[in-house]
PDB file of C-alpha atoms in Angstrom:
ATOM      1  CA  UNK A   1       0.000   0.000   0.000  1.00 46.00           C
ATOM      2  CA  UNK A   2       1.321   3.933  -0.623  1.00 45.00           C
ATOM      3  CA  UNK A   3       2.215   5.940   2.119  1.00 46.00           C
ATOM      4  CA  UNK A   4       2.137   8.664  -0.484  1.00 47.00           C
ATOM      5  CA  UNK A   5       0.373  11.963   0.912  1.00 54.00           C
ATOM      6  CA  UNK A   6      -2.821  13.974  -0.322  1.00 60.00           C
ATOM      7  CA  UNK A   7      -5.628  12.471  -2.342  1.00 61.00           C
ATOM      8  CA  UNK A   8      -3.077   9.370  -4.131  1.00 75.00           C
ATOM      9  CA  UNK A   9      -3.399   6.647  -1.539  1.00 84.00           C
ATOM     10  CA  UNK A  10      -7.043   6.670  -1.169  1.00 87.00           C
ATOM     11  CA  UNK A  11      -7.202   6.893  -4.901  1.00 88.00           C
ATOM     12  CA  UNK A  12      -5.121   3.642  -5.261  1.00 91.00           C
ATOM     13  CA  UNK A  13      -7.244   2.389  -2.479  1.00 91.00           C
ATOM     14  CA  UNK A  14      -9.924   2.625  -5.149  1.00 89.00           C
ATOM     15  CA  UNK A  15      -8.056   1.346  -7.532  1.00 91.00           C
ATOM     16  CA  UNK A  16      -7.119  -1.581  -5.561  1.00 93.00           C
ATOM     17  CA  UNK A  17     -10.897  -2.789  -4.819  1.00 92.00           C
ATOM     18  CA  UNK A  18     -12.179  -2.275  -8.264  1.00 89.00           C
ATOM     19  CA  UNK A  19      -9.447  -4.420 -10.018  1.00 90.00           C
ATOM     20  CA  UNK A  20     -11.182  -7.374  -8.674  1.00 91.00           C
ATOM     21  CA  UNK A  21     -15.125  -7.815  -8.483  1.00 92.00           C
ATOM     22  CA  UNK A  22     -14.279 -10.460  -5.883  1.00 95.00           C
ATOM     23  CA  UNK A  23     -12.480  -8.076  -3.049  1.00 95.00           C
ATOM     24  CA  UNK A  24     -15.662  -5.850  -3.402  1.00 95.00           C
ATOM     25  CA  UNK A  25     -18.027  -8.632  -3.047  1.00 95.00           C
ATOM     26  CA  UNK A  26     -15.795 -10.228   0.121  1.00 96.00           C
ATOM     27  CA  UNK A  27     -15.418  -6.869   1.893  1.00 96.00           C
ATOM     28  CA  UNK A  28     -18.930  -6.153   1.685  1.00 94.00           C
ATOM     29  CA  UNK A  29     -20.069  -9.403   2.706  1.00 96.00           C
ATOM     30  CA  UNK A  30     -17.769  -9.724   5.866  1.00 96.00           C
ATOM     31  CA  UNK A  31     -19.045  -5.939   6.957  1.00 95.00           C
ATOM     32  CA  UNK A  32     -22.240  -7.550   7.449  1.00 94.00           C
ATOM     33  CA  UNK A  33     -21.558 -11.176   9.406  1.00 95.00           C
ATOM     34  CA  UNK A  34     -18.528 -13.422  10.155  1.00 95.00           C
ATOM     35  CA  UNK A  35     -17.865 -15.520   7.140  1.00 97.00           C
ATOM     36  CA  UNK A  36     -15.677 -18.624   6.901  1.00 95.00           C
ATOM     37  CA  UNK A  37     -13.412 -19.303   3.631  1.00 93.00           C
ATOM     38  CA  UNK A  38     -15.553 -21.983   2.575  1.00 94.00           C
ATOM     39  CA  UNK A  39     -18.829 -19.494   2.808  1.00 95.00           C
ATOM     40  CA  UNK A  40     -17.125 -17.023   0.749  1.00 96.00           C
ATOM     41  CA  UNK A  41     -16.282 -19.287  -1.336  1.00 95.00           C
ATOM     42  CA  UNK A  42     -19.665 -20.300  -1.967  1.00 95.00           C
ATOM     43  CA  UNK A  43     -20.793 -16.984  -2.173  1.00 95.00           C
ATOM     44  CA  UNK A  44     -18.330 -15.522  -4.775  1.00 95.00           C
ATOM     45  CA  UNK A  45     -16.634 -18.508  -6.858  1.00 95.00           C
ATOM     46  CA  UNK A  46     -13.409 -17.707  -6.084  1.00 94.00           C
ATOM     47  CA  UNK A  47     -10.654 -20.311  -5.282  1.00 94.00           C
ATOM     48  CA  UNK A  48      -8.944 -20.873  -2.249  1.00 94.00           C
ATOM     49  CA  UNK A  49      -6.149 -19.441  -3.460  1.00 95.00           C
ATOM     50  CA  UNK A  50      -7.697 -16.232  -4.409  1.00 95.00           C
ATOM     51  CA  UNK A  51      -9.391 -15.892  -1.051  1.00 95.00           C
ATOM     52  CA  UNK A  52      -6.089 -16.259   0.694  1.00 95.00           C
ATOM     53  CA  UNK A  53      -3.933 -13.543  -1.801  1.00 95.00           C
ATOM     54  CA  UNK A  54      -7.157 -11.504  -0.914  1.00 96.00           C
ATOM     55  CA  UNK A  55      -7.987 -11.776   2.834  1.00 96.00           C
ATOM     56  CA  UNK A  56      -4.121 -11.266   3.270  1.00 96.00           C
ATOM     57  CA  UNK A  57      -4.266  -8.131   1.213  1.00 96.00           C
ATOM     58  CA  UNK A  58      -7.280  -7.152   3.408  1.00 96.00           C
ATOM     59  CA  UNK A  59      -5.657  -8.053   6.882  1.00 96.00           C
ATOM     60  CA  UNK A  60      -2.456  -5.789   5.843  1.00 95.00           C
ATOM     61  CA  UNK A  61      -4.868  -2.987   5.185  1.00 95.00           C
ATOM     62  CA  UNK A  62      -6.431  -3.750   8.172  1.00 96.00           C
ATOM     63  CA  UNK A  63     -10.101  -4.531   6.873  1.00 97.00           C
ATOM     64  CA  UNK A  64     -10.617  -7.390   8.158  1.00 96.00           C
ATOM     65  CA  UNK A  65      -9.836  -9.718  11.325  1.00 96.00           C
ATOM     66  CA  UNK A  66     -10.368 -13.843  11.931  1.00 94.00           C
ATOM     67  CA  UNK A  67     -12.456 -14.766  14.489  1.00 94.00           C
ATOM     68  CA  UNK A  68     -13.690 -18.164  16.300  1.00 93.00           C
ATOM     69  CA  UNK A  69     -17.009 -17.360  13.710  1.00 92.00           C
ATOM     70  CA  UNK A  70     -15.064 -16.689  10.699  1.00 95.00           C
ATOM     71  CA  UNK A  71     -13.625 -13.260   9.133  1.00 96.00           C
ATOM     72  CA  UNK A  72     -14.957  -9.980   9.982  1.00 96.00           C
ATOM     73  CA  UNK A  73     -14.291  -6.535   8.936  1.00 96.00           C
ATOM     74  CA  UNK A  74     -12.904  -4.484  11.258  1.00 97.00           C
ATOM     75  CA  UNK A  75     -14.336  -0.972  12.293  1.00 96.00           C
ATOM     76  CA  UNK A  76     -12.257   0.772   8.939  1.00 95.00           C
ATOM     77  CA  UNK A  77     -13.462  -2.448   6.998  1.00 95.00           C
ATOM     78  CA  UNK A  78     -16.760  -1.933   7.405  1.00 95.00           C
ATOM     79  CA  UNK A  79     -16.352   2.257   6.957  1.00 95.00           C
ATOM     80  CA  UNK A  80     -14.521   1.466   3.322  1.00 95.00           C
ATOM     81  CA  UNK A  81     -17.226  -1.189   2.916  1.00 95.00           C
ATOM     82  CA  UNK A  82     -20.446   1.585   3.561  1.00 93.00           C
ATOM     83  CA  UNK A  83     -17.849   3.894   1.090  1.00 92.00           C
ATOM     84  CA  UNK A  84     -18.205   1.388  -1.250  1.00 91.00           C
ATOM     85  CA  UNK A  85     -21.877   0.625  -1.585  1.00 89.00           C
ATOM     86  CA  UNK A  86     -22.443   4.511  -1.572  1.00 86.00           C
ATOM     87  CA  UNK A  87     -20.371   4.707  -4.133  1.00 87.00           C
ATOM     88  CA  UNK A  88     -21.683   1.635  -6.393  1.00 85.00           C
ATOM     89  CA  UNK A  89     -25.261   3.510  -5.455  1.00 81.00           C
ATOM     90  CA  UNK A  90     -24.343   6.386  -7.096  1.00 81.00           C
ATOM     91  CA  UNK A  91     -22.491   5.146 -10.042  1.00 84.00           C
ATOM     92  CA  UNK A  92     -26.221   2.438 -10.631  1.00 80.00           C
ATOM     93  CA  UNK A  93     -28.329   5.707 -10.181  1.00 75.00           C
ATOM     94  CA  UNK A  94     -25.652   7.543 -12.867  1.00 80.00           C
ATOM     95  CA  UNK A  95     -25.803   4.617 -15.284  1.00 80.00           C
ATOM     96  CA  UNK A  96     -29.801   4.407 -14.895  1.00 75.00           C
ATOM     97  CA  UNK A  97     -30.011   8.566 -16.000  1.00 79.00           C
ATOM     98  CA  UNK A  98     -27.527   9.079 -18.521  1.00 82.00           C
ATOM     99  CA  UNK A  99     -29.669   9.236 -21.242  1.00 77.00           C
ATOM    100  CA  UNK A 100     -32.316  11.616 -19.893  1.00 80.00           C
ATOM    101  CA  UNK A 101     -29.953  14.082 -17.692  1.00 77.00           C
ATOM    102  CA  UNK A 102     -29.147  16.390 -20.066  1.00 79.00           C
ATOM    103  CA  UNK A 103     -33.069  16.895 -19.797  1.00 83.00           C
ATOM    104  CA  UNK A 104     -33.504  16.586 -16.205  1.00 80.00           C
ATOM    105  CA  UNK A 105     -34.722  19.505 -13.999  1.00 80.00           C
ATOM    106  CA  UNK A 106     -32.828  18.884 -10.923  1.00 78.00           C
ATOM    107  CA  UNK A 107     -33.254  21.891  -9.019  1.00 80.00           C
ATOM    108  CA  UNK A 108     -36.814  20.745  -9.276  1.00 85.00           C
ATOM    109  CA  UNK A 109     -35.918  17.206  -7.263  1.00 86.00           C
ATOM    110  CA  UNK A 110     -36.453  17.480  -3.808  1.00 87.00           C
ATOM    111  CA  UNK A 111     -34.954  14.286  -3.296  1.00 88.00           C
ATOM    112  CA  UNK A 112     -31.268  12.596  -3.223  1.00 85.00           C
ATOM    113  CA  UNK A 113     -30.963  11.369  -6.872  1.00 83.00           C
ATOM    114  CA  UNK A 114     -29.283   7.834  -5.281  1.00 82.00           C
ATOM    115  CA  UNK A 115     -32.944   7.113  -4.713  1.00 86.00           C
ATOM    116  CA  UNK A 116     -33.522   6.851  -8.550  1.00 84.00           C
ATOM    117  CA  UNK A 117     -30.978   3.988  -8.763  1.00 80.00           C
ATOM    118  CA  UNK A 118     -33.599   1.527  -9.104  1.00 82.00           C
ATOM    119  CA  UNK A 119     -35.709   3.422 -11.376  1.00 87.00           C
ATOM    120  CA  UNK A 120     -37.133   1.895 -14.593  1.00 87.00           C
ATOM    121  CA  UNK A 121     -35.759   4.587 -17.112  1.00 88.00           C
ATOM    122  CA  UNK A 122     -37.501   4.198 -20.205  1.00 88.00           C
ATOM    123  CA  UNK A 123     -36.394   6.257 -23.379  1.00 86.00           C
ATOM    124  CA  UNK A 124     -37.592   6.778 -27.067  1.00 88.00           C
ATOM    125  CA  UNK A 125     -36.048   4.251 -29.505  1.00 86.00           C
ATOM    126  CA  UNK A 126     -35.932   3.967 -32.968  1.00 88.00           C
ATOM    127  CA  UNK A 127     -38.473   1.142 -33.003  1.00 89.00           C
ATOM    128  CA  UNK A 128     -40.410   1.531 -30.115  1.00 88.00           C
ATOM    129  CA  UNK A 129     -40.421   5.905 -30.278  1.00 87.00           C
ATOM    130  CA  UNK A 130     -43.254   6.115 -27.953  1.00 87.00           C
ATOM    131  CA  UNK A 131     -41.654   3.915 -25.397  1.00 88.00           C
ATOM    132  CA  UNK A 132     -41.880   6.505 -22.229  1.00 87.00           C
ATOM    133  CA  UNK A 133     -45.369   7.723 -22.969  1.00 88.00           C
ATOM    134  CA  UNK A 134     -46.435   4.023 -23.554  1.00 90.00           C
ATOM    135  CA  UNK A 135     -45.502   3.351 -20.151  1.00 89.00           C
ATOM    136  CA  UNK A 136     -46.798   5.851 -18.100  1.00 91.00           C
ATOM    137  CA  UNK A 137     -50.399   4.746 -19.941  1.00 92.00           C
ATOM    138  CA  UNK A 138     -49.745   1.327 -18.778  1.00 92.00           C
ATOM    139  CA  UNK A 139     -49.718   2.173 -14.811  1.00 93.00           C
ATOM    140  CA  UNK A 140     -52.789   4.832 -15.471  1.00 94.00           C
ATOM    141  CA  UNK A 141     -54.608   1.848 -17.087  1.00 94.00           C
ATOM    142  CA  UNK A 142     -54.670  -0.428 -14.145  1.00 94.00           C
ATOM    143  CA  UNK A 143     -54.268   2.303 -11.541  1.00 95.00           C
ATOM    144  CA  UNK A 144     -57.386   2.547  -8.889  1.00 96.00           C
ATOM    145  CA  UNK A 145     -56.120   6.163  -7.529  1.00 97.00           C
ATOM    146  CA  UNK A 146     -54.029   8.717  -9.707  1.00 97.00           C
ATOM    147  CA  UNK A 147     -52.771  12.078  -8.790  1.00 97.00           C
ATOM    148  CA  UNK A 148     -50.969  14.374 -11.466  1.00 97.00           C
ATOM    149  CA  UNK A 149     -49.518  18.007 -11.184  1.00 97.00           C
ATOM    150  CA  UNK A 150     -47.946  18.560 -15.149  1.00 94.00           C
ATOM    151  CA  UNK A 151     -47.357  21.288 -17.631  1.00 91.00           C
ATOM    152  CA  UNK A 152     -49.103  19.317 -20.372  1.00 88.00           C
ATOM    153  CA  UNK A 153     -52.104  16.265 -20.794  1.00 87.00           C
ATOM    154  CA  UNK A 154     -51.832  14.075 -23.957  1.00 88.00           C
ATOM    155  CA  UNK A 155     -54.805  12.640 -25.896  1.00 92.00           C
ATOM    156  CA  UNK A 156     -53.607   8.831 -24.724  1.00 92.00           C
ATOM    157  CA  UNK A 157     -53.466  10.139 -21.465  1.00 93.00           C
ATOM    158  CA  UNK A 158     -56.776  11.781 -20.926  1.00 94.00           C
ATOM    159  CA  UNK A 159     -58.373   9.447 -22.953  1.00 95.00           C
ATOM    160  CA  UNK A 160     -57.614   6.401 -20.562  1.00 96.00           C
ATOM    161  CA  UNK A 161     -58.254   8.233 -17.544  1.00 96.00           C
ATOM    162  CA  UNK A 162     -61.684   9.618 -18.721  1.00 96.00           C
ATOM    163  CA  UNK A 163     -62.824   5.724 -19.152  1.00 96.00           C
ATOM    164  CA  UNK A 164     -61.124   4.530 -15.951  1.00 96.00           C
ATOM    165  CA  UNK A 165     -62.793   7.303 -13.977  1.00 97.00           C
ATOM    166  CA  UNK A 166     -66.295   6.584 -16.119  1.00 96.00           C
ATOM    167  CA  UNK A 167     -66.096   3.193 -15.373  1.00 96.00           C
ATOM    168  CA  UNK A 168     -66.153   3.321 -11.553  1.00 96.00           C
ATOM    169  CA  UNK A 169     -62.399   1.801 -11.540  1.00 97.00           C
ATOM    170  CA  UNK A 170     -60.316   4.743 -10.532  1.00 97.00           C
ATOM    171  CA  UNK A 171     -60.015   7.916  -8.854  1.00 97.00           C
ATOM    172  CA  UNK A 172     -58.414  11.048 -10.870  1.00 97.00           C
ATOM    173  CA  UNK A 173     -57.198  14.093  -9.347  1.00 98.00           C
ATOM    174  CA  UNK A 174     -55.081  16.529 -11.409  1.00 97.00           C
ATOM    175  CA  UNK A 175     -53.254  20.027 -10.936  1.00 98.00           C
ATOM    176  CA  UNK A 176     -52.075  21.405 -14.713  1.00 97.00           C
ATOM    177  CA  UNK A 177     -50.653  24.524 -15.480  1.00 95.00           C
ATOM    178  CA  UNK A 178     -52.645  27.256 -17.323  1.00 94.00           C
ATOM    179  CA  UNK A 179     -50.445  26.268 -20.776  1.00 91.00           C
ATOM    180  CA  UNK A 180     -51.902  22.643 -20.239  1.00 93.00           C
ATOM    181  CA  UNK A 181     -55.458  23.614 -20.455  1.00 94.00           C
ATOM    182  CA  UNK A 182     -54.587  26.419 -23.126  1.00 92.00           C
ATOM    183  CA  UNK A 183     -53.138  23.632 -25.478  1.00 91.00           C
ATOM    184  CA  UNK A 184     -56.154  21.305 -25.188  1.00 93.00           C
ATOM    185  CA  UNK A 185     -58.771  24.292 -26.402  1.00 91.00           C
ATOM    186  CA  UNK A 186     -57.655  24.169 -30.160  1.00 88.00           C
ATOM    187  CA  UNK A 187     -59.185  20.902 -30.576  1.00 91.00           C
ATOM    188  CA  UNK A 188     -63.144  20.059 -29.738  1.00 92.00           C
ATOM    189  CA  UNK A 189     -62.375  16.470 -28.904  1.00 93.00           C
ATOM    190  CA  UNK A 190     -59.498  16.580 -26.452  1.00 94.00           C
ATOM    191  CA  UNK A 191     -61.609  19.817 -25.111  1.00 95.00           C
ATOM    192  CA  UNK A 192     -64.467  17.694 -25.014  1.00 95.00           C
ATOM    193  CA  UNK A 193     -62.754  15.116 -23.081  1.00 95.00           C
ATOM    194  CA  UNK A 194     -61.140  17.332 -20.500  1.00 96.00           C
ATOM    195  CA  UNK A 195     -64.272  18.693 -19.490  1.00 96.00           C
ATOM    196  CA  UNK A 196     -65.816  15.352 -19.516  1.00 96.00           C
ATOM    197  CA  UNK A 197     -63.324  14.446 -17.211  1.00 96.00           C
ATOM    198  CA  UNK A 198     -63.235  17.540 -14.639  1.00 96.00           C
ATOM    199  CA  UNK A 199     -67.202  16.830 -14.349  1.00 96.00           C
ATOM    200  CA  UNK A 200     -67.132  13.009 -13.813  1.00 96.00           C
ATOM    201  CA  UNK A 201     -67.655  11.319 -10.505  1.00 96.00           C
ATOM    202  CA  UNK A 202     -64.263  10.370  -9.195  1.00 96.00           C
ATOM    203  CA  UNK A 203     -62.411  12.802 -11.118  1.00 97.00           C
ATOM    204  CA  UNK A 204     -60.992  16.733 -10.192  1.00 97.00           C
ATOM    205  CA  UNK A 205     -59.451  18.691 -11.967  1.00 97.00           C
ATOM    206  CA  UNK A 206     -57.420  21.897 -10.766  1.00 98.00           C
ATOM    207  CA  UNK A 207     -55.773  24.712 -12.715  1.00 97.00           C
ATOM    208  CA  UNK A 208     -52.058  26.493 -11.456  1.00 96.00           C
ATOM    209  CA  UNK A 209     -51.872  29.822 -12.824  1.00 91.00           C
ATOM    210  CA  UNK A 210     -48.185  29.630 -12.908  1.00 87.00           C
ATOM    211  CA  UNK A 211     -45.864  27.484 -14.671  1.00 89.00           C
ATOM    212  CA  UNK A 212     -45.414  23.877 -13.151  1.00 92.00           C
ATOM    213  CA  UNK A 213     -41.541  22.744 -14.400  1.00 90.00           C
ATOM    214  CA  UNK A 214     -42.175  19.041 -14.324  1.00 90.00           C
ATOM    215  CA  UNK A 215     -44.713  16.523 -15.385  1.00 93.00           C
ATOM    216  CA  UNK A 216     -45.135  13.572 -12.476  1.00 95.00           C
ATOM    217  CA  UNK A 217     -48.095  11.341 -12.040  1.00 96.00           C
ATOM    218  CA  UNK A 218     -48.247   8.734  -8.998  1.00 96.00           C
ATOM    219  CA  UNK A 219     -50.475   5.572  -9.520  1.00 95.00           C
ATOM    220  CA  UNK A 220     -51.337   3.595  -6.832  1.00 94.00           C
ATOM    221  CA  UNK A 221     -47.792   4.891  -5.557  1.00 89.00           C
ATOM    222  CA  UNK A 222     -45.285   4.130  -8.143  1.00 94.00           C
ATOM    223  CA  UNK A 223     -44.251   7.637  -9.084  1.00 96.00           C
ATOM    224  CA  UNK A 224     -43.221   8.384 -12.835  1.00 95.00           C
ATOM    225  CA  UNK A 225     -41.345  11.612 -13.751  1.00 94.00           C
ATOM    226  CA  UNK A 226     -41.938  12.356 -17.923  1.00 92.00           C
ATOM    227  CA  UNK A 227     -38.510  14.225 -18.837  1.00 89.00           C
ATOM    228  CA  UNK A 228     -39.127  16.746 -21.813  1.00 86.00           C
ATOM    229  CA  UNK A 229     -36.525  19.115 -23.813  1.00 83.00           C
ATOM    230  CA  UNK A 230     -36.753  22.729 -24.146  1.00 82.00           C
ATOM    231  CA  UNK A 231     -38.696  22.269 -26.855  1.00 81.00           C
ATOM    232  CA  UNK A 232     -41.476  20.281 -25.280  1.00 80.00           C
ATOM    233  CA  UNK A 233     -40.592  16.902 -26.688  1.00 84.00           C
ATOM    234  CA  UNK A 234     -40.402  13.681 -24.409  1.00 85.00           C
ATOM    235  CA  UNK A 235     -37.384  12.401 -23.949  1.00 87.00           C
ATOM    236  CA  UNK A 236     -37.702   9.740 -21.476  1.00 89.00           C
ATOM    237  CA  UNK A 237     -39.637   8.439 -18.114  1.00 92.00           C
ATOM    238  CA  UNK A 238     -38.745   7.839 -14.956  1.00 92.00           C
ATOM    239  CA  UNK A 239     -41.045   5.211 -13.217  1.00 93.00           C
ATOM    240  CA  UNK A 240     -39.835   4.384  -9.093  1.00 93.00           C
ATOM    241  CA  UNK A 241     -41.552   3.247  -5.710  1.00 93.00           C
ATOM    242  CA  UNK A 242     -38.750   4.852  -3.741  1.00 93.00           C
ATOM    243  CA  UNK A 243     -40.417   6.085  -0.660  1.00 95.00           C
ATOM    244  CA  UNK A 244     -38.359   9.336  -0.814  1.00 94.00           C
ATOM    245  CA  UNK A 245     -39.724  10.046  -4.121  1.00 94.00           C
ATOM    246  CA  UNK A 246     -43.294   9.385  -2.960  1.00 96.00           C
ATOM    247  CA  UNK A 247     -43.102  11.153  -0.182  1.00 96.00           C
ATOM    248  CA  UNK A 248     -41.957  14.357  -2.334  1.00 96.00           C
ATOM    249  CA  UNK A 249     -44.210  13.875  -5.182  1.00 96.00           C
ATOM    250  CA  UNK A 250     -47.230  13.706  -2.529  1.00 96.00           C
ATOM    251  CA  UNK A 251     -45.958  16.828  -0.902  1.00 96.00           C
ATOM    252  CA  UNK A 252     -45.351  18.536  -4.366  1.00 96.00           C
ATOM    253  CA  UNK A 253     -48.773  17.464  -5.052  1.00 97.00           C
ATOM    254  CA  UNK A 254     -50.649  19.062  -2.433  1.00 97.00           C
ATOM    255  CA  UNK A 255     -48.680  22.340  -2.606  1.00 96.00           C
ATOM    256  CA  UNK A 256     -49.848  23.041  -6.158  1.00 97.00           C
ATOM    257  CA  UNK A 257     -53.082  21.314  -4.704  1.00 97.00           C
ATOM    258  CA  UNK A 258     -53.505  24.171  -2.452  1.00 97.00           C
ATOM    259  CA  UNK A 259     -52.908  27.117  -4.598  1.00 95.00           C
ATOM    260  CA  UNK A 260     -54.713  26.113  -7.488  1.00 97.00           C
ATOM    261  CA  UNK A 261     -58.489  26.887  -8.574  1.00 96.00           C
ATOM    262  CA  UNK A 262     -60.787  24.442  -9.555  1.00 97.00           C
ATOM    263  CA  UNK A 263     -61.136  23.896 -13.239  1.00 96.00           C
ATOM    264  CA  UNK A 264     -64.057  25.867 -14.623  1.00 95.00           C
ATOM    265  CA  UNK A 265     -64.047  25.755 -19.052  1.00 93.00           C
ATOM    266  CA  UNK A 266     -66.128  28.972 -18.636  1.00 91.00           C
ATOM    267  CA  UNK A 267     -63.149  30.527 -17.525  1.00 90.00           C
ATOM    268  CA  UNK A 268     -60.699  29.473 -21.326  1.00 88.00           C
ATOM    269  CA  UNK A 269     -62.066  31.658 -24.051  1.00 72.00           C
ATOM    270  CA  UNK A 270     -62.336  29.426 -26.788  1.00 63.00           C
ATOM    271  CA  UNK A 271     -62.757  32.058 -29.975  1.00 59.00           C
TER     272      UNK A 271
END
């Protein structure tokens, strides 16, 4: 190990765990019990002499210690192990939004971004170029309770919620920005269809008068973020049951919820 100074030996500390998948996977599994060779063994697939070159490695660094039970990480074993599975958090949650953060409002996140690590990103494709729309109409489709706060309402969209809330099989509530409602009144059937909506049983409908910077619906508490360009174009969908995310959606939620007026169409001049 270095005893070089400054920010070189813990950066060849790094360097020494991620040369080997398997002195990852050991440290992290003796920070959480005593393991004997033959469990990690077992656990990892690595030979005997592999554990040795690596629990000797560990023992120099002073990671880990033997015990009547098996090895165990020591106190700094188990700090570089917690380092670790931050870091592999972070690096899941920056592989999982790659393709959508040039897009993503993040100053509009109240929430560690770690918490989208086991989001289901999904992204237009050649072949499949309504992908992220597709399956946000999915979860509204079996849904029994949605709640929306969004800068814009698509035909697929209100169209599936207007016979879910019709049919007695879900309940709708909705907070949309002024420019949402503005861009449904230049065409009589998705007008038609909004209003249908905002005056069904089951269903409410509020307008912001303000801007509202992201589009996020929550059905039956899986939260999905739609990610759009400058230009208004979709570029992706993040779909999570993180309870972080929840929780901030639901609070988002109600403080549009409380500042906005109840949709009336008498209000949108149609001419």
């Amino acid at each position: 190990m270095s005893a070089s100074g400054g920010m070189d030996a813990p950066i060849e500390e790094i360097e020494f765990l991620a040369r080997s998948k398997n002195r990852v996977n050991i440290l992290r599994l003796v920070a959480t019990e005593p393991h004997t060779r033959g469990d990690l063994a077992s656990a990892t697939g690595a030979s005997q002499a592999t554990l040795g070159r690596i629990l000797e490695d560990f023992a120099d660094r002073s990671w880990v210690k033997r015990e009547p039970h098996g090895y165990v990480a020591t106190a700094t074993g188990a700090l570089v192990a917690d380092g670790i599975d931050d870091l592999l958090s972070v690096l899941e949650a920056e592989g999982r939004l790659r393709d959508v953060v040039a897009h993503l409002p993040e100053a509009e996140l109240g929430f560690d971004l770690r918490q989208l690590a086991n989001a289901t990103v999904a992204v237009p494709t050649p072949t499949h170029p309504n992908a992220p729309l597709q399956q946000v109409v999915d979860a509204m489709e079996t849904a029994s309770t949605l709640r929306a706060f969004s800068h814009a309402l698509n035909e697929q969209s209100l169209s599936t919620a207007l016979s879910r809330v019709r049919a007695g099989k879900q309940q709708f509530e909705a907070v949309l920005s002024e420019s949402a409602i503005e861009a449904l009144l230049t065409e009589d059937s998705l007008w038609n269809q909004v209003c249908a909506l905002a005056a069904a049983d089951g269903a409410a409908i509020r307008v912001r008068h303000g801007d509202i910077p992201l589009a996020v619906t929550v059905t039956d508490g899986t939260v999905s973020i739609l990610i759009r360009d400058e230009n208004g174009v979709l570029r992706g969908v993040l779909r999570t049951h993180a309870e972080p995310v929840k929780q901030w959606a639901g609070e988002r939620f109600e403080r549009y919820w409380e500042v906005a007026a109840p949709f009336d169409p008498a209000a949108f001049d149609r001419q």
